[in-house]
mmCIF file of C-alpha atoms in Angstrom:
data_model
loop_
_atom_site.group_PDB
_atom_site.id
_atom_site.type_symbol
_atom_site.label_atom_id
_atom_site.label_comp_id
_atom_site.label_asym_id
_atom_site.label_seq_id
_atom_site.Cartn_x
_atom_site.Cartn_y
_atom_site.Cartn_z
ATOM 1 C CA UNK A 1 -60.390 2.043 55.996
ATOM 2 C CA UNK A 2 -60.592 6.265 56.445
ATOM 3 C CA UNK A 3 -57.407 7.278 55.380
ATOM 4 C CA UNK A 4 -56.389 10.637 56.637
ATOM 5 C CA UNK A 5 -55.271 13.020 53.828
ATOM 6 C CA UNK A 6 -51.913 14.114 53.343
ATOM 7 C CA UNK A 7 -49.350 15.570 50.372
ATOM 8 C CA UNK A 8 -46.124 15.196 52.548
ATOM 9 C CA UNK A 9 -43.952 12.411 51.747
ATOM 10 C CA UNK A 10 -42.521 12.806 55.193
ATOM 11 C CA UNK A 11 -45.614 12.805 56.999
ATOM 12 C CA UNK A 12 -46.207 9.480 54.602
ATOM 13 C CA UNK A 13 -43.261 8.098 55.945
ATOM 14 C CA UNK A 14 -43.657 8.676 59.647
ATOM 15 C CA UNK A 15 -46.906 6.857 59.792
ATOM 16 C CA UNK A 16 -44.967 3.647 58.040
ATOM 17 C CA UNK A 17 -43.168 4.436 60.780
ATOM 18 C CA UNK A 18 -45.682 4.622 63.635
ATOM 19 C CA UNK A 19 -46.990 1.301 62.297
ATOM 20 C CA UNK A 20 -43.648 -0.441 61.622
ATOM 21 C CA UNK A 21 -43.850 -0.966 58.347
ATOM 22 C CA UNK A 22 -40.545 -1.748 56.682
ATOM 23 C CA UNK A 23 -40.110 0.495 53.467
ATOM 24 C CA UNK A 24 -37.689 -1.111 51.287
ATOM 25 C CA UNK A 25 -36.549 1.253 47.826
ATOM 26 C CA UNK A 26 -37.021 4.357 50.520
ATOM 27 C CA UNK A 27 -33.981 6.448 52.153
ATOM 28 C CA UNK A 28 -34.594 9.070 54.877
ATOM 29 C CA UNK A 29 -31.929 11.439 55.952
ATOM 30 C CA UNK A 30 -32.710 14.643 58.390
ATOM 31 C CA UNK A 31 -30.264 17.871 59.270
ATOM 32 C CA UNK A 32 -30.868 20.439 61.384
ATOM 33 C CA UNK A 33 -29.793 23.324 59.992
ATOM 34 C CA UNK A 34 -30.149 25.336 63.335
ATOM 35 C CA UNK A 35 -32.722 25.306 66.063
ATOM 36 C CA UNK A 36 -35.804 26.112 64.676
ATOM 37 C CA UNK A 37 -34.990 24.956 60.905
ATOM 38 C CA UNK A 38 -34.838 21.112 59.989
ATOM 39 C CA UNK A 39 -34.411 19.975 56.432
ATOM 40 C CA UNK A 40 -35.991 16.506 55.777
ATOM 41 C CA UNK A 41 -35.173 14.131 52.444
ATOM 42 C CA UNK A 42 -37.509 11.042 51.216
ATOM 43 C CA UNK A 43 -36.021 9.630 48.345
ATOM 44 C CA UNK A 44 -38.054 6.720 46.688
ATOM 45 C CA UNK A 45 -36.026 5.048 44.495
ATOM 46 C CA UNK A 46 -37.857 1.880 43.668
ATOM 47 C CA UNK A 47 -41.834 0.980 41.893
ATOM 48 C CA UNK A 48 -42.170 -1.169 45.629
ATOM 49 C CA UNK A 49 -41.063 1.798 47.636
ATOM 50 C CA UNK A 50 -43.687 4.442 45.397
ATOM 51 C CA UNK A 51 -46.491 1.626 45.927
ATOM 52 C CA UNK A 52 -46.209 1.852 49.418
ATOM 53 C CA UNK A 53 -45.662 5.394 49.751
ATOM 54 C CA UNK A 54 -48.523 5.819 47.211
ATOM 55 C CA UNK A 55 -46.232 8.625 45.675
ATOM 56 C CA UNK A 56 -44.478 8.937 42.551
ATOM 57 C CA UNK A 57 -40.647 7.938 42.281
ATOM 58 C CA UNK A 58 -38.613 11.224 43.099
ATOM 59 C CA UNK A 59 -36.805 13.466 45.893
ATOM 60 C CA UNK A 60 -39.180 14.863 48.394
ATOM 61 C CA UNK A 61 -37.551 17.765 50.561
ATOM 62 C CA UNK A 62 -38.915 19.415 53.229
ATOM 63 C CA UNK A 63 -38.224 22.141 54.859
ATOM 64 C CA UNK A 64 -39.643 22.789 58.743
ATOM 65 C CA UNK A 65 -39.759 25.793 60.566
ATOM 66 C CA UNK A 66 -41.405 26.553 63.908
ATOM 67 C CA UNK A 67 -41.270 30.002 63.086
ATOM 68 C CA UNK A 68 -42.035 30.003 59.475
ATOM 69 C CA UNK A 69 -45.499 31.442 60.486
ATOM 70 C CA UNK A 70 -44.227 34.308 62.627
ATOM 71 C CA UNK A 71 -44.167 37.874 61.829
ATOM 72 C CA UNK A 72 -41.031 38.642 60.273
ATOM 73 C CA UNK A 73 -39.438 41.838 58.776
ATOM 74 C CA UNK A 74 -37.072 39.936 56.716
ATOM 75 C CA UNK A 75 -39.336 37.370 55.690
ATOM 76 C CA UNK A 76 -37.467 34.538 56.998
ATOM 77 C CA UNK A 77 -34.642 35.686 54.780
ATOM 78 C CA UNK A 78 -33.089 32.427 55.790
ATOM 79 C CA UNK A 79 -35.655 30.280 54.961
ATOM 80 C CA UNK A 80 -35.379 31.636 51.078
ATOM 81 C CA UNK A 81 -32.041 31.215 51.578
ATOM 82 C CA UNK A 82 -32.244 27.229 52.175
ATOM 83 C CA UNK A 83 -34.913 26.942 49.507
ATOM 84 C CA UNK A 84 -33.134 28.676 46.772
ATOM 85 C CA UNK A 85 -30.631 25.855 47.879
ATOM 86 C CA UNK A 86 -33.156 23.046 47.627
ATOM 87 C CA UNK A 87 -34.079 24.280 44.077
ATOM 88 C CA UNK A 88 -30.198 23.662 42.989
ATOM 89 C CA UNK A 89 -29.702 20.442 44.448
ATOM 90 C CA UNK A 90 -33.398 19.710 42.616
ATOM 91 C CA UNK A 91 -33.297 21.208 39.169
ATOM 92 C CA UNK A 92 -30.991 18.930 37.125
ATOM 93 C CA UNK A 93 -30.981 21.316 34.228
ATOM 94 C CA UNK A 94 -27.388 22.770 33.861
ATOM 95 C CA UNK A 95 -26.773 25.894 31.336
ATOM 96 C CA UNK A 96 -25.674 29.141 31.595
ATOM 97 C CA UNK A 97 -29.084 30.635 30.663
ATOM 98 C CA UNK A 98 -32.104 29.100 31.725
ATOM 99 C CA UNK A 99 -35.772 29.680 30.728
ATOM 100 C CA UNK A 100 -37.734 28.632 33.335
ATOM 101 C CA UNK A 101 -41.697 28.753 33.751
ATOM 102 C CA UNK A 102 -43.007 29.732 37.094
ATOM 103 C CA UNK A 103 -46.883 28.135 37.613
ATOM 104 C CA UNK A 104 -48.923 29.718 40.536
ATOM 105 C CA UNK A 105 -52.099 26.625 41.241
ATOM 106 C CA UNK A 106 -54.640 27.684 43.399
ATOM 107 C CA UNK A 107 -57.770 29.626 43.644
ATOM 108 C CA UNK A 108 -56.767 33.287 44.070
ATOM 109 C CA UNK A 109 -60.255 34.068 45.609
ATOM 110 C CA UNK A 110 -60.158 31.717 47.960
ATOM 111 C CA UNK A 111 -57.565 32.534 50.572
ATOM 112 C CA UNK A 112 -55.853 29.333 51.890
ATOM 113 C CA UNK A 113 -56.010 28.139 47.910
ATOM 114 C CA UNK A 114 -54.235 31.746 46.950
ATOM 115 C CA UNK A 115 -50.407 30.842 47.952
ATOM 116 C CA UNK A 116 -49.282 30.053 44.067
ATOM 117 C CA UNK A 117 -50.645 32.989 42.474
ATOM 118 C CA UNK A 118 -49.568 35.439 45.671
ATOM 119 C CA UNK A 119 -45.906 33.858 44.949
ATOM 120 C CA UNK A 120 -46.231 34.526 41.238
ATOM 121 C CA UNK A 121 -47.090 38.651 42.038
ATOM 122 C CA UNK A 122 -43.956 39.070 43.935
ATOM 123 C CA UNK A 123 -41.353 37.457 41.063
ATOM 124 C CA UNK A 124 -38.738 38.843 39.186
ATOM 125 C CA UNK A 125 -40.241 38.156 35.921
ATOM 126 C CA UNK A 126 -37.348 38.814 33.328
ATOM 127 C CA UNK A 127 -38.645 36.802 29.688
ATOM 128 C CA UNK A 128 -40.005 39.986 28.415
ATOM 129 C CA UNK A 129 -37.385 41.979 29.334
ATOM 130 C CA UNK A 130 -34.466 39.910 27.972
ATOM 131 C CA UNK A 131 -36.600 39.117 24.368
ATOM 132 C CA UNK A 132 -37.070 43.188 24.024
ATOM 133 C CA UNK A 133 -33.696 44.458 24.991
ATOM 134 C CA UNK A 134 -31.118 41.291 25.371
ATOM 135 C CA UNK A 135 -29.876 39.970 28.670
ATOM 136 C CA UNK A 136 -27.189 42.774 28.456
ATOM 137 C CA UNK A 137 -29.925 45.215 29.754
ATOM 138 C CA UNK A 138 -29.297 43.842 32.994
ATOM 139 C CA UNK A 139 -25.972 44.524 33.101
ATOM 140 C CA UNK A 140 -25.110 40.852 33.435
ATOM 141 C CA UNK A 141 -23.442 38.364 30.697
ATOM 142 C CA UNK A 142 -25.752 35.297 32.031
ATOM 143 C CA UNK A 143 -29.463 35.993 32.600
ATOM 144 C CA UNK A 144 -32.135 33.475 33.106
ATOM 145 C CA UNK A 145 -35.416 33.615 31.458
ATOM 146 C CA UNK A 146 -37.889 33.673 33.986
ATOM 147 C CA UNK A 147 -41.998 33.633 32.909
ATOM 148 C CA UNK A 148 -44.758 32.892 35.218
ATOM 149 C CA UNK A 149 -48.582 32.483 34.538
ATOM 150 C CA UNK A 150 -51.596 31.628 36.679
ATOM 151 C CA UNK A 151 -53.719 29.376 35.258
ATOM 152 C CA UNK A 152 -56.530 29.437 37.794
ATOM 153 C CA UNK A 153 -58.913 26.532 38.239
ATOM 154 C CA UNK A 154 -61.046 24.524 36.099
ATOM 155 C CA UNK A 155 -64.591 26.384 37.893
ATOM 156 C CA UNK A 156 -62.969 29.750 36.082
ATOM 157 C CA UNK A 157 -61.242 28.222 33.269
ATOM 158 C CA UNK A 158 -62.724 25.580 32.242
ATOM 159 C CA UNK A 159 -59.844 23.740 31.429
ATOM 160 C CA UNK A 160 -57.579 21.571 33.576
ATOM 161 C CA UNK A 161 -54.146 23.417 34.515
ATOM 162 C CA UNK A 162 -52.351 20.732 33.254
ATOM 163 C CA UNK A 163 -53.704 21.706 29.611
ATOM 164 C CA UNK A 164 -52.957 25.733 30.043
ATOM 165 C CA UNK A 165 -49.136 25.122 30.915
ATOM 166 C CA UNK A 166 -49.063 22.505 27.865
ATOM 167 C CA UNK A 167 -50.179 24.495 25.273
ATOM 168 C CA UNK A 168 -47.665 27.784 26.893
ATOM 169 C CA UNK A 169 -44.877 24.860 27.207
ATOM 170 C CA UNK A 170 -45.177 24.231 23.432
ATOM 171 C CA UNK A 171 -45.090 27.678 22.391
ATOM 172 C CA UNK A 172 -42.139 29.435 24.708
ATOM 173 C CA UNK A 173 -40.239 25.850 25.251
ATOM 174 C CA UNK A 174 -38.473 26.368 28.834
ATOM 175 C CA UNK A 175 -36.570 24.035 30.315
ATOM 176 C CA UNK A 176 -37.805 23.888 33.118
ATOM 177 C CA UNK A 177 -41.368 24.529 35.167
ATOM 178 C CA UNK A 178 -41.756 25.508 38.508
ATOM 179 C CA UNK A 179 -45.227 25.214 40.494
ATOM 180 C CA UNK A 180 -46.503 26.294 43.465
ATOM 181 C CA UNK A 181 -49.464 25.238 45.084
ATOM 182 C CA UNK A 182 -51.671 25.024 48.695
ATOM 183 C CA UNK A 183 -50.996 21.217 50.535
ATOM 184 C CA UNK A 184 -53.350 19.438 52.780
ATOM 185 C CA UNK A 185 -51.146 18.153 55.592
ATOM 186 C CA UNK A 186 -51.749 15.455 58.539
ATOM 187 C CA UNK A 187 -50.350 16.929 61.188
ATOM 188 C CA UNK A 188 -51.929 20.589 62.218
ATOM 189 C CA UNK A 189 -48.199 21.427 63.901
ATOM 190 C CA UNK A 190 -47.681 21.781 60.357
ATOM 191 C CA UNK A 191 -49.240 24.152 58.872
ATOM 192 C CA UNK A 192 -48.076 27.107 57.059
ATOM 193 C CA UNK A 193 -44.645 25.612 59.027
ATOM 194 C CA UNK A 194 -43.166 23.742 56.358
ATOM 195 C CA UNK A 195 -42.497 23.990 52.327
ATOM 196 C CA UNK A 196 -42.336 20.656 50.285
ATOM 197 C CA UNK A 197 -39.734 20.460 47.016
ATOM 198 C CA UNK A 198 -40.037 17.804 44.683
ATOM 199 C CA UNK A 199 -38.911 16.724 41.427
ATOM 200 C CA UNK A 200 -41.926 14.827 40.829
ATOM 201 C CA UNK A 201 -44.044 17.543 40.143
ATOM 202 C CA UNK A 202 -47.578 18.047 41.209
ATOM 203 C CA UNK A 203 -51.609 17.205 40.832
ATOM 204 C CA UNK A 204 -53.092 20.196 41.423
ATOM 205 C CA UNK A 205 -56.442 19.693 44.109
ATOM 206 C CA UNK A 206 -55.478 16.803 45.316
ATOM 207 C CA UNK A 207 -54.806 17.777 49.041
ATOM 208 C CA UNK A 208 -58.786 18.626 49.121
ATOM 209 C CA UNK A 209 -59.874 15.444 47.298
ATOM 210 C CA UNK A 210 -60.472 16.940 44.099
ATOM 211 C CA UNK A 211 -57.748 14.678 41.047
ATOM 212 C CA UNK A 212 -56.566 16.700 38.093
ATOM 213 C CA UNK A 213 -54.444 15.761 35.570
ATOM 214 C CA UNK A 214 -50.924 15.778 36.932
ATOM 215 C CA UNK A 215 -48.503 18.391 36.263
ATOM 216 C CA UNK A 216 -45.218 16.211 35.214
ATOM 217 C CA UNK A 217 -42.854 15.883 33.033
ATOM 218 C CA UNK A 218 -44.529 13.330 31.543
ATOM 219 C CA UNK A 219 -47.357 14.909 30.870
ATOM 220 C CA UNK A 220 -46.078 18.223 29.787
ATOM 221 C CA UNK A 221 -42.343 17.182 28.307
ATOM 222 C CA UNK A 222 -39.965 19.142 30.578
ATOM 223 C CA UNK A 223 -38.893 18.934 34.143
ATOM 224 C CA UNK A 224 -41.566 20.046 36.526
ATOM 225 C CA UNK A 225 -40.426 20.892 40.321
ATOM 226 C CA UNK A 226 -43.011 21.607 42.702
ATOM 227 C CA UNK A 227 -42.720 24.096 45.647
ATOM 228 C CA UNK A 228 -45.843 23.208 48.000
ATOM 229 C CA UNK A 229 -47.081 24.401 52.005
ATOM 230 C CA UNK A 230 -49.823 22.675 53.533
ATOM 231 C CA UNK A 231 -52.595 25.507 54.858
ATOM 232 C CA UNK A 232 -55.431 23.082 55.310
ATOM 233 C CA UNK A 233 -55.851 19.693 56.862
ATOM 234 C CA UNK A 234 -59.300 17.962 57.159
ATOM 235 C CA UNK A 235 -61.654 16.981 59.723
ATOM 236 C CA UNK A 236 -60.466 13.819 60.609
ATOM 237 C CA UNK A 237 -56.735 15.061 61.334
ATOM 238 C CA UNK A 238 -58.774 17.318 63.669
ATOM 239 C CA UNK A 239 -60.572 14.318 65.184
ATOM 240 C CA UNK A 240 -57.506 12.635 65.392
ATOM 241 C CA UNK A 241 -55.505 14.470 67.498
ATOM 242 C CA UNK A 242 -58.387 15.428 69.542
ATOM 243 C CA UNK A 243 -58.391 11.443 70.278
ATOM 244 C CA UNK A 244 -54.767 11.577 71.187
ATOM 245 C CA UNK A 245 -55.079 14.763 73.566
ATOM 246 C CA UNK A 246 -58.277 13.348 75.176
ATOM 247 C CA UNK A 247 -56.156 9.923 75.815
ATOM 248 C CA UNK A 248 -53.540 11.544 77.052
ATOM 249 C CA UNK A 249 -55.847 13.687 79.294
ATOM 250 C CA UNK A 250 -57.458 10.720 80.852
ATOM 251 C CA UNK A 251 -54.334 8.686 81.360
ATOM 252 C CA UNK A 252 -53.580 11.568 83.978
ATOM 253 C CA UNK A 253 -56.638 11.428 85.716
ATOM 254 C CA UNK A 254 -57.284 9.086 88.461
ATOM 255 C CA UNK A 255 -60.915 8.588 87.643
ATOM 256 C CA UNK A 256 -60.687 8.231 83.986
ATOM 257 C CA UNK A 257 -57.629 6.142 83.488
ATOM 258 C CA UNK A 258 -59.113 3.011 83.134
ATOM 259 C CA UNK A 259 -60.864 4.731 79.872
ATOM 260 C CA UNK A 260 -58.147 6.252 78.647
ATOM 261 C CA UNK A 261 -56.328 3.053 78.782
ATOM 262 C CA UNK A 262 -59.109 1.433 76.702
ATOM 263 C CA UNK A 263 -59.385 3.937 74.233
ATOM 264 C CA UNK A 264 -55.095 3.879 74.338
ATOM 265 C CA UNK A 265 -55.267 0.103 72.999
ATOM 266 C CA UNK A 266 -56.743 0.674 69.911
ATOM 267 C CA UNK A 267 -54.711 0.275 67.023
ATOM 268 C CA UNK A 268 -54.722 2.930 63.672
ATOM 269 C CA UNK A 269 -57.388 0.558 62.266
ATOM 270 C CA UNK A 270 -59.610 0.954 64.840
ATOM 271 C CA UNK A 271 -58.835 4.625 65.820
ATOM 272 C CA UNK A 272 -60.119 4.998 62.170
ATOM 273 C CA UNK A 273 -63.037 3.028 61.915
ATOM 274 C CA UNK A 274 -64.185 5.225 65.715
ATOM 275 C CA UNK A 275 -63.334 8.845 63.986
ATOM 276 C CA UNK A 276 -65.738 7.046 60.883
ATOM 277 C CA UNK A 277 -68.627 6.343 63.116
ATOM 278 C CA UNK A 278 -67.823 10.073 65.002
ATOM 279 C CA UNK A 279 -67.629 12.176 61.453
ATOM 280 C CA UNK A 280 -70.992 13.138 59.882
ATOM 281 C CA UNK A 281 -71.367 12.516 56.212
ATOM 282 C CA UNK A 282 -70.804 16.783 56.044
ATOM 283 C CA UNK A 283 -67.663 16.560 58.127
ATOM 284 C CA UNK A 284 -65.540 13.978 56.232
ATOM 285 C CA UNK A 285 -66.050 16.701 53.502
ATOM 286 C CA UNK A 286 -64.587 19.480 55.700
ATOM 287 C CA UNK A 287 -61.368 21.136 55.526
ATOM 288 C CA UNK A 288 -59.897 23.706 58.268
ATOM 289 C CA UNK A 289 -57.309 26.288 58.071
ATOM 290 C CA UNK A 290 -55.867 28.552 60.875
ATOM 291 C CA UNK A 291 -58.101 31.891 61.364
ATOM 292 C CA UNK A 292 -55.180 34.211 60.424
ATOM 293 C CA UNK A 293 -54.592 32.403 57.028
ATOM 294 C CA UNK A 294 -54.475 35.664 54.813
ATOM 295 C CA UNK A 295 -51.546 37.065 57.121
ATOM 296 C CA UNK A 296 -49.640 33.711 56.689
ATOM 297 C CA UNK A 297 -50.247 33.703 52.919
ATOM 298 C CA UNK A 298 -49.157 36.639 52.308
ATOM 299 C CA UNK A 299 -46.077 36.350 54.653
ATOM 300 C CA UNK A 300 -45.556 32.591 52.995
ATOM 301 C CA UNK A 301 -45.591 34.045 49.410
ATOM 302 C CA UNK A 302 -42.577 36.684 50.098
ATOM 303 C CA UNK A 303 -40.415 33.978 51.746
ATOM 304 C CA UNK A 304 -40.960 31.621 49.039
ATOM 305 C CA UNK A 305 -40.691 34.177 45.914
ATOM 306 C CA UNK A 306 -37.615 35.324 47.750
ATOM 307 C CA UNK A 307 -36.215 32.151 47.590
ATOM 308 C CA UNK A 308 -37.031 31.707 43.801
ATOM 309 C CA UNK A 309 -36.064 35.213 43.187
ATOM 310 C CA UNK A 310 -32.642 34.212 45.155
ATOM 311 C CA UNK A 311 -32.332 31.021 43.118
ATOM 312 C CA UNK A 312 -32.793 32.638 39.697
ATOM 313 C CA UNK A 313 -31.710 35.941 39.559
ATOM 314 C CA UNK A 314 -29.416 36.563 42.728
ATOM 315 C CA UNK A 315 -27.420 33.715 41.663
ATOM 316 C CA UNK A 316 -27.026 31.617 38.624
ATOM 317 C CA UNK A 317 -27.745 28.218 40.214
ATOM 318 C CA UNK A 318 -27.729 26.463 37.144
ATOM 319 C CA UNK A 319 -24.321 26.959 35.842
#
């Protein structure tokens, strides 16, 4: 069957949804934090419940915004405000001084692949700082050690990311690693709208089909949280709700309603199988991203280093 990509666990769990599928070892809980914000958690607590979800065990949070994508002057001040908020409720790591490791993913050349290293420029990097002069320099008896690095991607590199932040893990031993990276989404309502947290970490690539070695606590020996916003979806999500709106379309029109009651009946499998037959062997390779991408980067990047900036330095949200 064509499987439609996507790295939200809430997008995951509103197709179980759509086709009733009862997801046992998976809790959902939604608050809306004001009109335009919503904060969505998928908690899968059970091997059954990450089989189904085809996601690792872990807290997924997501954070929606209709207006995430809008021009701001604050940079959605309040948007860093609930992420910096999602990080503490996250980050299980509880001292008074913190290192913490700050990984941009991505391509920085390519522009919807550019959000982790964009984040990374606009950080209050403090590691250096606090090693040369003690955390007193700040003025401040607690401090948190805060490093970043971007490891590019394996076409520049030649190494996987996952092996970059392993050998830096081993020699400046934070506690903790956070890493950003570009999603793939499902829904194209989504995009550059809403900012994934998780505690499971991350494989960076996957959204666009391309498996790395995951970035996980497992594989690298500390904590990893992952900080994620979908700014591509692929060509079947287009075809997909091009399907729906044509449906739709004909169900209101006198003439074609018989049609668009045929095409109405067909269940996901079949939808599928149709958008097959429909995509070209170029197409199912083909990802799409909104035409004024580099603005939304860019404006993406300050809300989300704000909120790390907010998180780590603003406040101590580990003590």
């Amino acid at each position: 069957m064509y499987q439609i990509r996507t790295d939200l666990a809430l997008e995951t769990q509103e197709k179980m949804q759509e086709d009733k599928v009862e997801l046992k070892g998976v809790r959902f809980s939604e608050e809306h934090v004001s009109k335009n914000l919503t904060i969505s958690t998928v908690v899968i607590e059970t091997e059954n419940g990450a089989k189904a979800m085809e996601k690792p065990k872990g807290t997924y949070i997501t954070i929606e915004a209709l207006n995430m994508d809008e021009e701001d002057e604050d940079y959605h001040r309040e948007i860093s405000e609930q992420l910096a908020k999602v990080l503490k409720q996250l980050i299980s790591v509880k001292k008074e001084d913190v290192s913490v490791l700050i990984v941009g993913l991505g391509n920085r050349a390519v522009t919807p692949d550019a959000l982790g290293p964009r984040v990374v420029d606009n950080l209050y990097i403090t590691r250096h700082i606090i090693n040369e002069y003690g955390k007193y320099a700040f003025g401040k008896e607690h401090v948190n050690r805060v490093s970043s690095i971007v490891p590019g991607v394996m076409a520049q590199t030649g190494m996987e990311s996952m092996e970059i932040v392993n050998g830096i893990v081993k020699e400046t031993k934070p506690d903790v690693v956070i890493a950003i990276d570009a999603l793939a989404a499902r829904n194209t309502k989504r995009l550059n709208r809403t900012i994934q947290v998780t505690d499971t970490g991350i494989n960076p690539g996957s959204g666009v089909g391309n498996h790395r070695h995951g970035l996980n606590e497992k594989s690298i020996g500390v904590p990893v949280i992952a900080i994620g916003v979908p700014t591509v979806v692929d060509a079947a999500t287009i075809v997909n709700d091009t399907m729906f709106n044509l449906i739709t379309a004909m169900n209101q029109s006198s003439e074609l309603k018989t049609l668009g009651n045929t095409l109405g009946e067909l269940n996901e499998t079949e939808k599928y199988e149709l958008i097959r037959e429909l995509l070209s062997p170029n197409l199912n390779t083909m990802f799409v991203t909104p035409k004024d991408i580099d603005e939304s980067v860019k404006r993406l990047s300050f809300t989300i280093s704000e909120g790390l900036n907010i998180a780590l330095i603003d406040h101590n949200i580990f003590a």
